[in-house]
C-alpha positions as a printed NumPy array, in Angstrom:
array([[ 19.724,  -0.757,   3.466],
       [ 16.863,   0.788,   4.942],
       [ 16.413,   1.875,   8.249],
       [ 12.831,   0.239,  10.129],
       [ 11.954,   3.813,  10.523],
       [ 12.545,   4.565,   6.922],
       [  9.814,   0.908,   6.321],
       [  7.824,   2.035,   8.887],
       [  7.21 ,   5.555,   7.08 ],
       [  7.411,   3.729,   3.387],
       [  4.445,   1.493,   4.994],
       [  2.303,   4.496,   5.541],
       [  1.613,   5.104,   1.723],
       [  0.08 ,   1.738,   0.738],
       [ -1.838,   2.227,   4.171],
       [ -3.387,   6.144,   2.916],
       [ -3.352,   4.026,  -0.804],
       [ -5.902,   1.762,   1.013],
       [ -7.758,   4.341,   3.017],
       [ -8.623,   6.153,  -0.568],
       [ -9.852,   3.864,  -1.947],
       [-11.538,   2.589,   0.71 ],
       [-13.051,   5.752,   1.249],
       [-13.683,   6.078,  -2.678],
       [-15.509,   3.014,  -2.935],
       [-18.286,   3.978,  -0.659],
       [-18.567,   0.378,  -0.113],
       [-17.556,   0.086,   3.758],
       [-19.227,   0.33 ,   6.425],
       [-19.298,   3.652,   7.798],
       [-18.282,   3.253,  11.163],
       [-14.88 ,   0.432,   9.7  ],
       [-13.942,   3.12 ,   7.981],
       [-13.293,   5.907,  10.99 ],
       [-11.799,   2.773,  12.886],
       [ -9.045,   2.546,  10.216],
       [ -9.274,   6.324,   9.728],
       [ -8.208,   5.662,  13.522],
       [ -5.36 ,   3.735,  13.156],
       [ -3.552,   6.561,  11.731],
       [ -4.214,   8.469,  15.774],
       [ -2.515,   5.709,  16.593],
       [  0.794,   6.309,  14.159],
       [  0.317,   9.635,  15.095],
       [ -0.036,   9.112,  19.372],
       [  2.809,   6.203,  18.416],
       [  5.878,   8.04 ,  16.925],
       [  6.077,  11.107,  19.565],
       [  5.626,   8.572,  22.312],
       [  8.36 ,   6.61 ,  20.658],
       [ 10.563,   8.879,  20.582],
       [  9.741,  10.811,  23.721],
       [ 10.724,   6.933,  25.237],
       [ 14.09 ,   7.558,  23.507],
       [ 14.761,  10.8  ,  24.549],
       [ 14.314,  10.631,  28.175],
       [ 14.567,   6.736,  28.965],
       [ 17.57 ,   6.252,  26.433],
       [ 15.358,   2.644,  25.483],
       [ 13.04 ,   2.063,  22.813],
       [  9.4  ,   2.436,  23.189],
       [  8.432,  -1.184,  23.381],
       [ 10.622,  -1.349,  26.588],
       [  8.509,   1.286,  28.377],
       [  5.739,  -0.275,  29.524],
       [  3.644,   2.087,  30.959],
       [  4.258,   4.58 ,  27.074],
       [  3.704,   1.683,  25.393],
       [  0.619,   0.419,  27.229],
       [ -1.091,   4.33 ,  26.666],
       [  0.146,   4.041,  23.467],
       [ -1.453,   1.057,  21.978],
       [ -4.878,   1.198,  23.939],
       [ -5.362,   3.336,  20.812],
       [ -4.456,   0.558,  18.401],
       [ -7.222,  -1.236,  20.65 ],
       [ -9.724,   1.33 ,  20.178],
       [ -9.347,   1.622,  16.363],
       [ -9.526,  -2.393,  15.721],
       [-12.962,  -2.726,  18.561],
       [-14.393,   0.372,  16.174],
       [-13.86 ,  -1.531,  12.567],
       [-14.72 ,  -4.398,  14.031],
       [-18.326,  -2.86 ,  15.326],
       [-18.184,  -1.386,  12.295],
       [-18.508,  -4.606,  10.265],
       [-21.039,  -6.057,  12.932],
       [-22.973,  -3.023,  12.845],
       [-23.08 ,  -4.122,   8.854],
       [-23.466,  -7.719,   8.985],
       [-26.671,  -7.584,  11.144],
       [-28.785,  -4.599,   8.938],
       [-27.556,  -6.648,   5.851],
       [-28.974, -10.195,   7.61 ],
       [-32.451,  -7.695,   8.778],
       [-32.515,  -6.211,   5.266],
       [-32.962,  -9.56 ,   4.153],
       [-35.44 , -11.018,   6.45 ]])
């Protein structure tokens, strides 16, 4: 049975494939695409934060509130950028339709 760390690493493969196809399609709003790439920044921040939590406090990242909250800021940022990108695209499409 695969460990949760192995499953996490394996889950990056379909996400990277998603990013590759979304980028190559040229149909995604640019700002939303940037938001999807910012999700990789969240992952890049979360991994060292999780290691730090384990080494320093002996617990998982989810149990160190200040560190977990700080890492989650990057996920929140990426989600906001994605929403703003799609909102901008919708408003632009409506404007072009009028």
